[in-house]
Structures are given as C-alpha cells and as structure tokens.
Amino acid sequence: IKSFQATCRDLFRRSLEGEADPDIAGSVVVELPDHLAAAYHRSLDPAQDRTPVFFRTDESRSGLLSEIQCSGSGWGFLTQVQRLYAAHPEVFGEPRHFPTALPRAFAEALEAYLSRPPVVHHLVDNASRPHGIRYFIQRTREAGLTYFSYDRDVRPEDCNFVRAHDFISLPTHNFFEDRMARCARGSVFFDLPPSNLYDGKIILAWPFWSKTRDAFSDEIRSLFPYTTVIEPSGLELEGGETMSLDAFAAIPNRKRAWYIKYAGTDIGINWGSKAVYLASTLSGVQCREMLDRIVADRARGRYWIAQRAVREAESMDVIERNGASRAVEAYGKISAFYGPGGVLGALGMHRRSHK
C-alpha cells in the first residue's frame, strides 16, 4: 500500500512538472480553487509531500482493497468494539490477533514515528463521524498523547503532528502557514499530507488507467479490484477494449456487477458513501440517466470511476436485542487501520447494506 501511495505521489509530481500526461495531475486538482491547484502543489517541499501516516482501508473478504482513506472514520468504533470484547473474555475469548488496544497502538506508533513526545492537533470538522473521532481522542489521551484544545497549557505552536480528514481543512485552518514552515524544517508532521492527491478515489483507477498504468507493478495492481475511469466514450475493460455507456446500461441488472463512484474531492459528496452506487441495483433506464449525469459532470471537470464489485452474500445467525436468534444474509467487509509500521487493528463486520 505504501508503494502504491508513493508511486501515485511520484506520478502526480511528474505530471505537474510536465514530464507525464497533464491529465494525470488535472484529475487531482481540477476541482480546487486556483490558489490551491497546480502551482500550489508544485511548490510543496519534499518534507511536506510525504505519503499518509495513518490510514484506513475497506477490504472485501478476499482482501482486495476497495478504498483507502486518510485518516478515515471508524477509529473510535473499533476502539469501542475492542473494549467491549476485552471486558468480557468469558463470552468472546481472549484477543488472538491485536492484543494491544487501538488507542495505545496508535500512541506508541506515533511516538516512534516522531521520535519525540507527540503533541497533536486533530481537525475534526470534516470527519464523517466527529463523535467517534472525539471518543478516540479521549482514549488516546488515556494512552499518553497530548492534544491542543484538550490539554491544559498546550499552545498551537507546541503541536508537532496535525491530523485532518480532508485536504481542504488544512490550508483553511488558522495555523497553516506556520505549520508548513515548521514542516519544511522537520519540526511538524502532517498525518494527511497537505496535498489533494489522497482525498479522491481517482487514484484507485491509476494502476489500470491507460494514462498511468505503466507506472505500477503487477503486485500493486493485485491489491485492487479492476477500476476504470468513466469516459464519455465508455469504460475501458481489462482487455483494453472499450464498452460504450449504452452497452453498459444495457447489461441485465443482476450482471452489472460494478460500483460507480464519484472520484473527485468535493467534500459535499465524497464521503460516507454519498456518491457510491451499485450498478446492479439500478434499472437500465436509471443506469443510463446516471451515466448521462456523469458525462455532464466530466464536462465540468468532475471524474467518476467504475470498480468491479467484489462482494459475497453469506448466511449467518444474528442475535436480536431480545436475545432471539434470526438467520440473515449479509456481506462481509474488513476495515484495517494502518500506522507507519503496518496494521494496528482490523474490524471485521457483516452488513446488510450493499455499500
């Protein structure tokens, strides 16, 4: 995953510098205001242009990555579930895979990464579940971390690690210029780098897109389901042929096993599955109407992707609140939480939702 992120960063940089197809960088900066677009990203110092430090993946039961989010939601939810299980070993058994609770694992990984006591400023404004993030903050404070606006006598200039949930939160927060200067000197680190690159889903298509795929190894490609950019001319398939949008919409519903996802960075729709659609749940008419909207979006510079749906319904028994057992069908999903040294925790779940 880190190799994927670094390859994306290097390819983006080459495109910004005119050494690769300009559409590559354009797909990342097209929706940004001018002062944060290409010229801003070209100006980033190497210390500012790192890959994400902590992030969350969404994975199928097979292990294929459908999304990578920095820093992502769910850190608090996994912490709650861990605490519940740990408090009742007589019911759930002893931990087998992640014996260290996520808040403590996070705190230890962060201190090792910084090589100094962390002082964190976490910008929660655009978190999809801010209450869960605040819960996680409190648990990491119990594990020894210090936070600006939570702990007494911590000043903005004391912070050495800045967390955010989208790029646009960073250049619009009060202390950005000072922190960028200190980052260049090596005294401040950003969790989500001050770059728009990691905010959108467009980079999920880069290992497969004709403009970008030569930069990626087969090993990196094998991390993801096949993902393609939706063009007005259609979808490029695995074999290189193009399927027209009319032909895509004409596929029988149940065989149209693709997710259609907004790939840009408009914070109004690029979080919480707001613009993610399972094409098999749409009629042919609904699918064609959505594709027409996507073509109109593309004319405005907004990108959408199509991703092969990797999902399997499983039968299982669930326990109702009244203690009764009931058989249901649900879809398995794994969210893995990563730090600088690897996986810190994982949450396995089954959901009735198709997203």
PDB file of N, CA and C in Angstrom, residues 141-241:
ATOM      1  N   ARG A 141      -5.651   9.960  24.682  1.00  0.00           N
ATOM      2  CA  ARG A 141      -5.124  10.769  25.778  1.00  0.00           C
ATOM      3  C   ARG A 141      -4.858   9.883  26.995  1.00  0.00           C
ATOM      4  N   GLU A 142      -5.744   8.919  27.249  1.00  0.00           N
ATOM      5  CA  GLU A 142      -5.515   7.969  28.339  1.00  0.00           C
ATOM      6  C   GLU A 142      -4.256   7.145  28.091  1.00  0.00           C
ATOM      7  N   ALA A 143      -3.906   6.977  26.793  1.00  0.00           N
ATOM      8  CA  ALA A 143      -2.699   6.222  26.439  1.00  0.00           C
ATOM      9  C   ALA A 143      -1.460   7.103  26.405  1.00  0.00           C
ATOM     10  N   GLY A 144      -1.597   8.374  26.779  1.00  0.00           N
ATOM     11  CA  GLY A 144      -0.432   9.231  26.932  1.00  0.00           C
ATOM     12  C   GLY A 144      -0.265  10.353  25.940  1.00  0.00           C
ATOM     13  N   LEU A 145      -1.146  10.470  24.940  1.00  0.00           N
ATOM     14  CA  LEU A 145      -0.997  11.551  23.968  1.00  0.00           C
ATOM     15  C   LEU A 145      -1.530  12.870  24.518  1.00  0.00           C
ATOM     16  N   THR A 146      -0.979  13.962  24.010  1.00  0.00           N
ATOM     17  CA  THR A 146      -1.380  15.310  24.381  1.00  0.00           C
ATOM     18  C   THR A 146      -1.965  16.002  23.164  1.00  0.00           C
ATOM     19  N   TYR A 147      -3.048  16.765  23.378  1.00  0.00           N
ATOM     20  CA  TYR A 147      -3.767  17.409  22.274  1.00  0.00           C
ATOM     21  C   TYR A 147      -3.961  18.899  22.524  1.00  0.00           C
ATOM     22  N   PHE A 148      -3.760  19.673  21.479  1.00  0.00           N
ATOM     23  CA  PHE A 148      -4.162  21.071  21.505  1.00  0.00           C
ATOM     24  C   PHE A 148      -5.680  21.148  21.588  1.00  0.00           C
ATOM     25  N   SER A 149      -6.177  22.041  22.421  1.00  0.00           N
ATOM     26  CA  SER A 149      -7.601  22.321  22.704  1.00  0.00           C
ATOM     27  C   SER A 149      -8.230  21.300  23.641  1.00  0.00           C
ATOM     28  N   TYR A 150      -7.465  20.293  24.068  1.00  0.00           N
ATOM     29  CA  TYR A 150      -7.945  19.341  25.075  1.00  0.00           C
ATOM     30  C   TYR A 150      -7.129  19.432  26.363  1.00  0.00           C
ATOM     31  N   ASP A 151      -5.830  19.585  26.215  1.00  0.00           N
ATOM     32  CA  ASP A 151      -4.949  19.542  27.383  1.00  0.00           C
ATOM     33  C   ASP A 151      -4.489  20.944  27.768  1.00  0.00           C
ATOM     34  N   ARG A 152      -4.404  21.161  29.048  1.00  0.00           N
ATOM     35  CA  ARG A 152      -4.071  22.481  29.592  1.00  0.00           C
ATOM     36  C   ARG A 152      -2.669  22.915  29.156  1.00  0.00           C
ATOM     37  N   ASP A 153      -2.570  24.211  28.853  1.00  0.00           N
ATOM     38  CA  ASP A 153      -1.291  24.879  28.563  1.00  0.00           C
ATOM     39  C   ASP A 153      -0.618  24.400  27.274  1.00  0.00           C
ATOM     40  N   VAL A 154      -1.381  23.732  26.391  1.00  0.00           N
ATOM     41  CA  VAL A 154      -0.832  23.358  25.086  1.00  0.00           C
ATOM     42  C   VAL A 154      -1.151  24.470  24.090  1.00  0.00           C
ATOM     43  N   ARG A 155      -0.115  25.060  23.520  1.00  0.00           N
ATOM     44  CA  ARG A 155      -0.275  26.160  22.566  1.00  0.00           C
ATOM     45  C   ARG A 155      -0.237  25.622  21.139  1.00  0.00           C
ATOM     46  N   PRO A 156      -0.800  26.363  20.189  1.00  0.00           N
ATOM     47  CA  PRO A 156      -0.741  25.913  18.786  1.00  0.00           C
ATOM     48  C   PRO A 156       0.679  25.634  18.318  1.00  0.00           C
ATOM     49  N   GLU A 157       1.616  26.465  18.742  1.00  0.00           N
ATOM     50  CA  GLU A 157       2.999  26.290  18.298  1.00  0.00           C
ATOM     51  C   GLU A 157       3.689  25.091  18.951  1.00  0.00           C
ATOM     52  N   ASP A 158       3.044  24.466  19.939  1.00  0.00           N
ATOM     53  CA  ASP A 158       3.609  23.265  20.546  1.00  0.00           C
ATOM     54  C   ASP A 158       3.328  22.008  19.725  1.00  0.00           C
ATOM     55  N   CYS A 159       2.349  22.076  18.828  1.00  0.00           N
ATOM     56  CA  CYS A 159       1.913  20.878  18.105  1.00  0.00           C
ATOM     57  C   CYS A 159       2.990  20.418  17.119  1.00  0.00           C
ATOM     58  N   ASN A 160       3.192  19.116  17.073  1.00  0.00           N
ATOM     59  CA  ASN A 160       4.137  18.554  16.106  1.00  0.00           C
ATOM     60  C   ASN A 160       3.510  17.510  15.194  1.00  0.00           C
ATOM     61  N   PHE A 161       2.206  17.267  15.347  1.00  0.00           N
ATOM     62  CA  PHE A 161       1.508  16.323  14.471  1.00  0.00           C
ATOM     63  C   PHE A 161       0.091  16.831  14.235  1.00  0.00           C
ATOM     64  N   VAL A 162      -0.273  16.979  12.958  1.00  0.00           N
ATOM     65  CA  VAL A 162      -1.570  17.545  12.581  1.00  0.00           C
ATOM     66  C   VAL A 162      -2.366  16.491  11.828  1.00  0.00           C
ATOM     67  N   ARG A 163      -3.551  16.189  12.335  1.00  0.00           N
ATOM     68  CA  ARG A 163      -4.444  15.224  11.684  1.00  0.00           C
ATOM     69  C   ARG A 163      -5.622  15.976  11.065  1.00  0.00           C
ATOM     70  N   ALA A 164      -6.052  15.521   9.889  1.00  0.00           N
ATOM     71  CA  ALA A 164      -7.217  16.103   9.217  1.00  0.00           C
ATOM     72  C   ALA A 164      -7.914  15.015   8.427  1.00  0.00           C
ATOM     73  N   HIS A 165      -9.146  15.282   8.027  1.00  0.00           N
ATOM     74  CA  HIS A 165      -9.941  14.289   7.300  1.00  0.00           C
ATOM     75  C   HIS A 165     -10.151  14.649   5.841  1.00  0.00           C
ATOM     76  N   ASP A 166      -9.691  15.791   5.429  1.00  0.00           N
ATOM     77  CA  ASP A 166      -9.641  16.129   4.010  1.00  0.00           C
ATOM     78  C   ASP A 166      -8.613  17.237   3.813  1.00  0.00           C
ATOM     79  N   PHE A 167      -8.119  17.330   2.597  1.00  0.00           N
ATOM     80  CA  PHE A 167      -7.071  18.308   2.303  1.00  0.00           C
ATOM     81  C   PHE A 167      -7.524  19.736   2.573  1.00  0.00           C
ATOM     82  N   ILE A 168      -8.740  20.075   2.170  1.00  0.00           N
ATOM     83  CA  ILE A 168      -9.175  21.479   2.201  1.00  0.00           C
ATOM     84  C   ILE A 168      -9.217  22.011   3.622  1.00  0.00           C
ATOM     85  N   SER A 169      -9.317  21.136   4.636  1.00  0.00           N
ATOM     86  CA  SER A 169      -9.290  21.587   6.027  1.00  0.00           C
ATOM     87  C   SER A 169      -7.932  22.146   6.416  1.00  0.00           C
ATOM     88  N   LEU A 170      -6.884  21.677   5.764  1.00  0.00           N
ATOM     89  CA  LEU A 170      -5.533  22.077   6.172  1.00  0.00           C
ATOM     90  C   LEU A 170      -5.206  23.520   5.803  1.00  0.00           C
ATOM     91  N   PRO A 171      -5.283  23.928   4.514  1.00  0.00           N
ATOM     92  CA  PRO A 171      -4.913  25.311   4.189  1.00  0.00           C
ATOM     93  C   PRO A 171      -5.904  26.353   4.683  1.00  0.00           C
ATOM     94  N   THR A 172      -7.068  25.911   5.177  1.00  0.00           N
ATOM     95  CA  THR A 172      -8.037  26.871   5.695  1.00  0.00           C
ATOM     96  C   THR A 172      -8.043  26.938   7.216  1.00  0.00           C
ATOM     97  N   HIS A 173      -7.154  26.180   7.885  1.00  0.00           N
ATOM     98  CA  HIS A 173      -7.137  26.294   9.348  1.00  0.00           C
ATOM     99  C   HIS A 173      -6.110  27.371   9.759  1.00  0.00           C
ATOM    100  N   ASN A 174      -6.305  27.910  10.943  1.00  0.00           N
ATOM    101  CA  ASN A 174      -5.648  29.161  11.360  1.00  0.00           C
ATOM    102  C   ASN A 174      -4.126  29.135  11.319  1.00  0.00           C
ATOM    103  N   PHE A 175      -3.528  27.976  11.536  1.00  0.00           N
ATOM    104  CA  PHE A 175      -2.091  27.922  11.790  1.00  0.00           C
ATOM    105  C   PHE A 175      -1.315  27.299  10.628  1.00  0.00           C
ATOM    106  N   PHE A 176      -1.924  27.287   9.441  1.00  0.00           N
ATOM    107  CA  PHE A 176      -1.358  26.519   8.336  1.00  0.00           C
ATOM    108  C   PHE A 176       0.014  27.038   7.898  1.00  0.00           C
ATOM    109  N   GLU A 177       0.142  28.338   7.716  1.00  0.00           N
ATOM    110  CA  GLU A 177       1.422  28.866   7.206  1.00  0.00           C
ATOM    111  C   GLU A 177       2.566  28.554   8.164  1.00  0.00           C
ATOM    112  N   ASP A 178       2.331  28.749   9.448  1.00  0.00           N
ATOM    113  CA  ASP A 178       3.374  28.441  10.430  1.00  0.00           C
ATOM    114  C   ASP A 178       3.723  26.965  10.400  1.00  0.00           C
ATOM    115  N   ARG A 179       2.719  26.100  10.296  1.00  0.00           N
ATOM    116  CA  ARG A 179       2.980  24.663  10.322  1.00  0.00           C
ATOM    117  C   ARG A 179       3.647  24.184   9.039  1.00  0.00           C
ATOM    118  N   MET A 180       3.351  24.811   7.925  1.00  0.00           N
ATOM    119  CA  MET A 180       4.046  24.452   6.685  1.00  0.00           C
ATOM    120  C   MET A 180       5.528  24.817   6.781  1.00  0.00           C
ATOM    121  N   ALA A 181       5.826  25.988   7.343  1.00  0.00           N
ATOM    122  CA  ALA A 181       7.229  26.389   7.507  1.00  0.00           C
ATOM    123  C   ALA A 181       7.951  25.454   8.461  1.00  0.00           C
ATOM    124  N   ARG A 182       7.294  25.096   9.556  1.00  0.00           N
ATOM    125  CA  ARG A 182       7.912  24.193  10.522  1.00  0.00           C
ATOM    126  C   ARG A 182       8.023  22.769   9.975  1.00  0.00           C
ATOM    127  N   CYS A 183       7.081  22.382   9.120  1.00  0.00           N
ATOM    128  CA  CYS A 183       7.164  21.075   8.471  1.00  0.00           C
ATOM    129  C   CYS A 183       8.408  21.004   7.589  1.00  0.00           C
ATOM    130  N   ALA A 184       8.655  22.067   6.832  1.00  0.00           N
ATOM    131  CA  ALA A 184       9.838  22.098   5.962  1.00  0.00           C
ATOM    132  C   ALA A 184      11.130  21.995   6.779  1.00  0.00           C
ATOM    133  N   ARG A 185      11.085  22.440   8.048  1.00  0.00           N
ATOM    134  CA  ARG A 185      12.268  22.357   8.920  1.00  0.00           C
ATOM    135  C   ARG A 185      12.324  21.042   9.701  1.00  0.00           C
ATOM    136  N   GLY A 186      11.285  20.202   9.564  1.00  0.00           N
ATOM    137  CA  GLY A 186      11.292  18.906  10.230  1.00  0.00           C
ATOM    138  C   GLY A 186      10.755  18.899  11.632  1.00  0.00           C
ATOM    139  N   SER A 187      10.031  19.954  12.056  1.00  0.00           N
ATOM    140  CA  SER A 187       9.516  20.002  13.425  1.00  0.00           C
ATOM    141  C   SER A 187       8.004  19.774  13.503  1.00  0.00           C
ATOM    142  N   VAL A 188       7.312  19.714  12.367  1.00  0.00           N
ATOM    143  CA  VAL A 188       5.881  19.403  12.315  1.00  0.00           C
ATOM    144  C   VAL A 188       5.659  18.366  11.220  1.00  0.00           C
ATOM    145  N   PHE A 189       4.771  17.418  11.505  1.00  0.00           N
ATOM    146  CA  PHE A 189       4.429  16.385  10.532  1.00  0.00           C
ATOM    147  C   PHE A 189       2.907  16.375  10.349  1.00  0.00           C
ATOM    148  N   PHE A 190       2.477  16.147   9.129  1.00  0.00           N
ATOM    149  CA  PHE A 190       1.059  16.024   8.807  1.00  0.00           C
ATOM    150  C   PHE A 190       0.715  14.549   8.645  1.00  0.00           C
ATOM    151  N   ASP A 191      -0.424  14.147   9.208  1.00  0.00           N
ATOM    152  CA  ASP A 191      -0.931  12.791   9.003  1.00  0.00           C
ATOM    153  C   ASP A 191      -1.379  12.671   7.543  1.00  0.00           C
ATOM    154  N   LEU A 192      -2.471  13.323   7.184  1.00  0.00           N
ATOM    155  CA  LEU A 192      -2.837  13.510   5.784  1.00  0.00           C
ATOM    156  C   LEU A 192      -1.949  14.619   5.240  1.00  0.00           C
ATOM    157  N   PRO A 193      -1.104  14.357   4.249  1.00  0.00           N
ATOM    158  CA  PRO A 193      -0.228  15.409   3.744  1.00  0.00           C
ATOM    159  C   PRO A 193      -1.044  16.592   3.195  1.00  0.00           C
ATOM    160  N   PRO A 194      -0.456  17.782   3.161  1.00  0.00           N
ATOM    161  CA  PRO A 194      -1.166  18.955   2.636  1.00  0.00           C
ATOM    162  C   PRO A 194      -1.222  18.922   1.110  1.00  0.00           C
ATOM    163  N   SER A 195      -1.795  17.849   0.585  1.00  0.00           N
ATOM    164  CA  SER A 195      -1.916  17.603  -0.851  1.00  0.00           C
ATOM    165  C   SER A 195      -3.292  17.023  -1.109  1.00  0.00           C
ATOM    166  N   ASN A 196      -3.874  17.382  -2.241  1.00  0.00           N
ATOM    167  CA  ASN A 196      -5.193  16.878  -2.605  1.00  0.00           C
ATOM    168  C   ASN A 196      -5.144  15.458  -3.150  1.00  0.00           C
ATOM    169  N   LEU A 197      -3.965  14.918  -3.333  1.00  0.00           N
ATOM    170  CA  LEU A 197      -3.797  13.652  -4.032  1.00  0.00           C
ATOM    171  C   LEU A 197      -4.568  12.514  -3.386  1.00  0.00           C
ATOM    172  N   TYR A 198      -4.589  12.458  -2.050  1.00  0.00           N
ATOM    173  CA  TYR A 198      -5.120  11.286  -1.365  1.00  0.00           C
ATOM    174  C   TYR A 198      -6.589  11.438  -0.972  1.00  0.00           C
ATOM    175  N   ASP A 199      -7.212  12.548  -1.365  1.00  0.00           N
ATOM    176  CA  ASP A 199      -8.593  12.796  -0.969  1.00  0.00           C
ATOM    177  C   ASP A 199      -9.612  12.088  -1.846  1.00  0.00           C
ATOM    178  N   GLY A 200      -9.346  12.025  -3.143  1.00  0.00           N
ATOM    179  CA  GLY A 200     -10.330  11.470  -4.066  1.00  0.00           C
ATOM    180  C   GLY A 200     -10.075  10.009  -4.379  1.00  0.00           C
ATOM    181  N   LYS A 201     -11.028   9.407  -5.070  1.00  0.00           N
ATOM    182  CA  LYS A 201     -10.921   7.996  -5.446  1.00  0.00           C
ATOM    183  C   LYS A 201     -10.287   7.815  -6.823  1.00  0.00           C
ATOM    184  N   ILE A 202      -9.924   8.900  -7.499  1.00  0.00           N
ATOM    185  CA  ILE A 202      -9.386   8.775  -8.845  1.00  0.00           C
ATOM    186  C   ILE A 202      -8.124   7.921  -8.863  1.00  0.00           C
ATOM    187  N   ILE A 203      -7.306   7.993  -7.820  1.00  0.00           N
ATOM    188  CA  ILE A 203      -6.045   7.241  -7.845  1.00  0.00           C
ATOM    189  C   ILE A 203      -6.281   5.732  -7.771  1.00  0.00           C
ATOM    190  N   LEU A 204      -7.483   5.285  -7.354  1.00  0.00           N
ATOM    191  CA  LEU A 204      -7.778   3.857  -7.374  1.00  0.00           C
ATOM    192  C   LEU A 204      -7.772   3.308  -8.793  1.00  0.00           C
ATOM    193  N   ALA A 205      -8.008   4.189  -9.767  1.00  0.00           N
ATOM    194  CA  ALA A 205      -8.012   3.761 -11.172  1.00  0.00           C
ATOM    195  C   ALA A 205      -6.629   3.833 -11.796  1.00  0.00           C
ATOM    196  N   TRP A 206      -5.695   4.522 -11.177  1.00  0.00           N
ATOM    197  CA  TRP A 206      -4.397   4.746 -11.816  1.00  0.00           C
ATOM    198  C   TRP A 206      -3.625   3.465 -12.128  1.00  0.00           C
ATOM    199  N   PRO A 207      -3.672   2.413 -11.294  1.00  0.00           N
ATOM    200  CA  PRO A 207      -2.951   1.198 -11.691  1.00  0.00           C
ATOM    201  C   PRO A 207      -3.485   0.552 -12.972  1.00  0.00           C
ATOM    202  N   PHE A 208      -4.674   0.971 -13.428  1.00  0.00           N
ATOM    203  CA  PHE A 208      -5.324   0.356 -14.584  1.00  0.00           C
ATOM    204  C   PHE A 208      -5.543   1.329 -15.753  1.00  0.00           C
ATOM    205  N   TRP A 209      -5.574   2.619 -15.482  1.00  0.00           N
ATOM    206  CA  TRP A 209      -5.874   3.643 -16.488  1.00  0.00           C
ATOM    207  C   TRP A 209      -4.763   3.665 -17.544  1.00  0.00           C
ATOM    208  N   SER A 210      -5.136   3.800 -18.805  1.00  0.00           N
ATOM    209  CA  SER A 210      -4.144   3.760 -19.883  1.00  0.00           C
ATOM    210  C   SER A 210      -3.104   4.867 -19.745  1.00  0.00           C
ATOM    211  N   LYS A 211      -3.462   5.982 -19.136  1.00  0.00           N
ATOM    212  CA  LYS A 211      -2.528   7.100 -18.977  1.00  0.00           C
ATOM    213  C   LYS A 211      -1.511   6.866 -17.861  1.00  0.00           C
ATOM    214  N   THR A 212      -1.784   5.932 -16.966  1.00  0.00           N
ATOM    215  CA  THR A 212      -0.978   5.806 -15.742  1.00  0.00           C
ATOM    216  C   THR A 212      -0.484   4.401 -15.450  1.00  0.00           C
ATOM    217  N   ARG A 213      -1.066   3.373 -16.061  1.00  0.00           N
ATOM    218  CA  ARG A 213      -0.827   2.010 -15.574  1.00  0.00           C
ATOM    219  C   ARG A 213       0.620   1.548 -15.703  1.00  0.00           C
ATOM    220  N   ASP A 214       1.366   2.092 -16.673  1.00  0.00           N
ATOM    221  CA  ASP A 214       2.754   1.639 -16.845  1.00  0.00           C
ATOM    222  C   ASP A 214       3.633   1.973 -15.640  1.00  0.00           C
ATOM    223  N   ALA A 215       3.188   2.900 -14.784  1.00  0.00           N
ATOM    224  CA  ALA A 215       3.982   3.286 -13.614  1.00  0.00           C
ATOM    225  C   ALA A 215       3.833   2.300 -12.463  1.00  0.00           C
ATOM    226  N   PHE A 216       2.870   1.371 -12.565  1.00  0.00           N
ATOM    227  CA  PHE A 216       2.551   0.493 -11.441  1.00  0.00           C
ATOM    228  C   PHE A 216       2.931  -0.955 -11.749  1.00  0.00           C
ATOM    229  N   SER A 217       3.385  -1.637 -10.725  1.00  0.00           N
ATOM    230  CA  SER A 217       3.739  -3.045 -10.862  1.00  0.00           C
ATOM    231  C   SER A 217       2.483  -3.912 -10.807  1.00  0.00           C
ATOM    232  N   ASP A 218       2.622  -5.141 -11.278  1.00  0.00           N
ATOM    233  CA  ASP A 218       1.512  -6.087 -11.167  1.00  0.00           C
ATOM    234  C   ASP A 218       1.181  -6.369  -9.703  1.00  0.00           C
ATOM    235  N   GLU A 219       2.201  -6.328  -8.853  1.00  0.00           N
ATOM    236  CA  GLU A 219       1.966  -6.551  -7.423  1.00  0.00           C
ATOM    237  C   GLU A 219       1.038  -5.478  -6.859  1.00  0.00           C
ATOM    238  N   ILE A 220       1.258  -4.218  -7.228  1.00  0.00           N
ATOM    239  CA  ILE A 220       0.370  -3.147  -6.776  1.00  0.00           C
ATOM    240  C   ILE A 220      -1.016  -3.328  -7.377  1.00  0.00           C
ATOM    241  N   ARG A 221      -1.079  -3.666  -8.668  1.00  0.00           N
ATOM    242  CA  ARG A 221      -2.385  -3.850  -9.307  1.00  0.00           C
ATOM    243  C   ARG A 221      -3.199  -4.927  -8.602  1.00  0.00           C
ATOM    244  N   SER A 222      -2.509  -5.947  -8.109  1.00  0.00           N
ATOM    245  CA  SER A 222      -3.220  -7.066  -7.491  1.00  0.00           C
ATOM    246  C   SER A 222      -3.878  -6.695  -6.167  1.00  0.00           C
ATOM    247  N   LEU A 223      -3.587  -5.506  -5.636  1.00  0.00           N
ATOM    248  CA  LEU A 223      -4.216  -5.067  -4.384  1.00  0.00           C
ATOM    249  C   LEU A 223      -5.683  -4.695  -4.569  1.00  0.00           C
ATOM    250  N   PHE A 224      -6.075  -4.338  -5.807  1.00  0.00           N
ATOM    251  CA  PHE A 224      -7.365  -3.691  -6.026  1.00  0.00           C
ATOM    252  C   PHE A 224      -8.242  -4.477  -7.000  1.00  0.00           C
ATOM    253  N   PRO A 225      -9.567  -4.365  -6.865  1.00  0.00           N
ATOM    254  CA  PRO A 225     -10.432  -4.815  -7.953  1.00  0.00           C
ATOM    255  C   PRO A 225     -10.185  -3.934  -9.178  1.00  0.00           C
ATOM    256  N   TYR A 226     -10.444  -4.463 -10.358  1.00  0.00           N
ATOM    257  CA  TYR A 226     -10.263  -3.654 -11.556  1.00  0.00           C
ATOM    258  C   TYR A 226     -11.122  -2.391 -11.464  1.00  0.00           C
ATOM    259  N   THR A 227     -10.475  -1.245 -11.711  1.00  0.00           N
ATOM    260  CA  THR A 227     -11.125   0.060 -11.565  1.00  0.00           C
ATOM    261  C   THR A 227     -10.790   0.897 -12.787  1.00  0.00           C
ATOM    262  N   THR A 228     -11.787   1.555 -13.371  1.00  0.00           N
ATOM    263  CA  THR A 228     -11.582   2.287 -14.617  1.00  0.00           C
ATOM    264  C   THR A 228     -12.260   3.651 -14.557  1.00  0.00           C
ATOM    265  N   VAL A 229     -11.692   4.598 -15.265  1.00  0.00           N
ATOM    266  CA  VAL A 229     -12.271   5.940 -15.359  1.00  0.00           C
ATOM    267  C   VAL A 229     -13.443   5.891 -16.333  1.00  0.00           C
ATOM    268  N   ILE A 230     -14.570   6.480 -15.948  1.00  0.00           N
ATOM    269  CA  ILE A 230     -15.723   6.554 -16.845  1.00  0.00           C
ATOM    270  C   ILE A 230     -15.530   7.746 -17.780  1.00  0.00           C
ATOM    271  N   GLU A 231     -15.389   7.441 -19.058  1.00  0.00           N
ATOM    272  CA  GLU A 231     -15.200   8.462 -20.082  1.00  0.00           C
ATOM    273  C   GLU A 231     -16.500   8.630 -20.865  1.00  0.00           C
ATOM    274  N   PRO A 232     -16.721   9.771 -21.525  1.00  0.00           N
ATOM    275  CA  PRO A 232     -17.894   9.905 -22.393  1.00  0.00           C
ATOM    276  C   PRO A 232     -17.972   8.810 -23.453  1.00  0.00           C
ATOM    277  N   SER A 233     -16.807   8.290 -23.856  1.00  0.00           N
ATOM    278  CA  SER A 233     -16.782   7.228 -24.871  1.00  0.00           C
ATOM    279  C   SER A 233     -17.078   5.855 -24.293  1.00  0.00           C
ATOM    280  N   GLY A 234     -17.033   5.713 -22.970  1.00  0.00           N
ATOM    281  CA  GLY A 234     -17.341   4.440 -22.348  1.00  0.00           C
ATOM    282  C   GLY A 234     -16.342   4.046 -21.274  1.00  0.00           C
ATOM    283  N   LEU A 235     -16.281   2.747 -20.976  1.00  0.00           N
ATOM    284  CA  LEU A 235     -15.393   2.204 -19.947  1.00  0.00           C
ATOM    285  C   LEU A 235     -14.360   1.310 -20.611  1.00  0.00           C
ATOM    286  N   GLU A 236     -13.089   1.550 -20.301  1.00  0.00           N
ATOM    287  CA  GLU A 236     -12.047   0.662 -20.778  1.00  0.00           C
ATOM    288  C   GLU A 236     -12.026  -0.583 -19.900  1.00  0.00           C
ATOM    289  N   LEU A 237     -12.129  -1.765 -20.521  1.00  0.00           N
ATOM    290  CA  LEU A 237     -12.182  -3.019 -19.786  1.00  0.00           C
ATOM    291  C   LEU A 237     -10.779  -3.615 -19.640  1.00  0.00           C
ATOM    292  N   GLU A 238     -10.701  -4.719 -18.908  1.00  0.00           N
ATOM    293  CA  GLU A 238      -9.409  -5.315 -18.583  1.00  0.00           C
ATOM    294  C   GLU A 238      -8.585  -5.653 -19.820  1.00  0.00           C
ATOM    295  N   GLY A 239      -9.234  -6.071 -20.896  1.00  0.00           N
ATOM    296  CA  GLY A 239      -8.512  -6.466 -22.097  1.00  0.00           C
ATOM    297  C   GLY A 239      -8.126  -5.320 -23.004  1.00  0.00           C
ATOM    298  N   GLY A 240      -8.496  -4.087 -22.617  1.00  0.00           N
ATOM    299  CA  GLY A 240      -8.159  -2.920 -23.414  1.00  0.00           C
ATOM    300  C   GLY A 240      -9.278  -2.436 -24.309  1.00  0.00           C
ATOM    301  N   GLU A 241     -10.324  -3.253 -24.484  1.00  0.00           N
ATOM    302  CA  GLU A 241     -11.455  -2.820 -25.308  1.00  0.00           C
ATOM    303  C   GLU A 241     -12.331  -1.840 -24.527  1.00  0.00           C
TER     304      GLU A 241
END
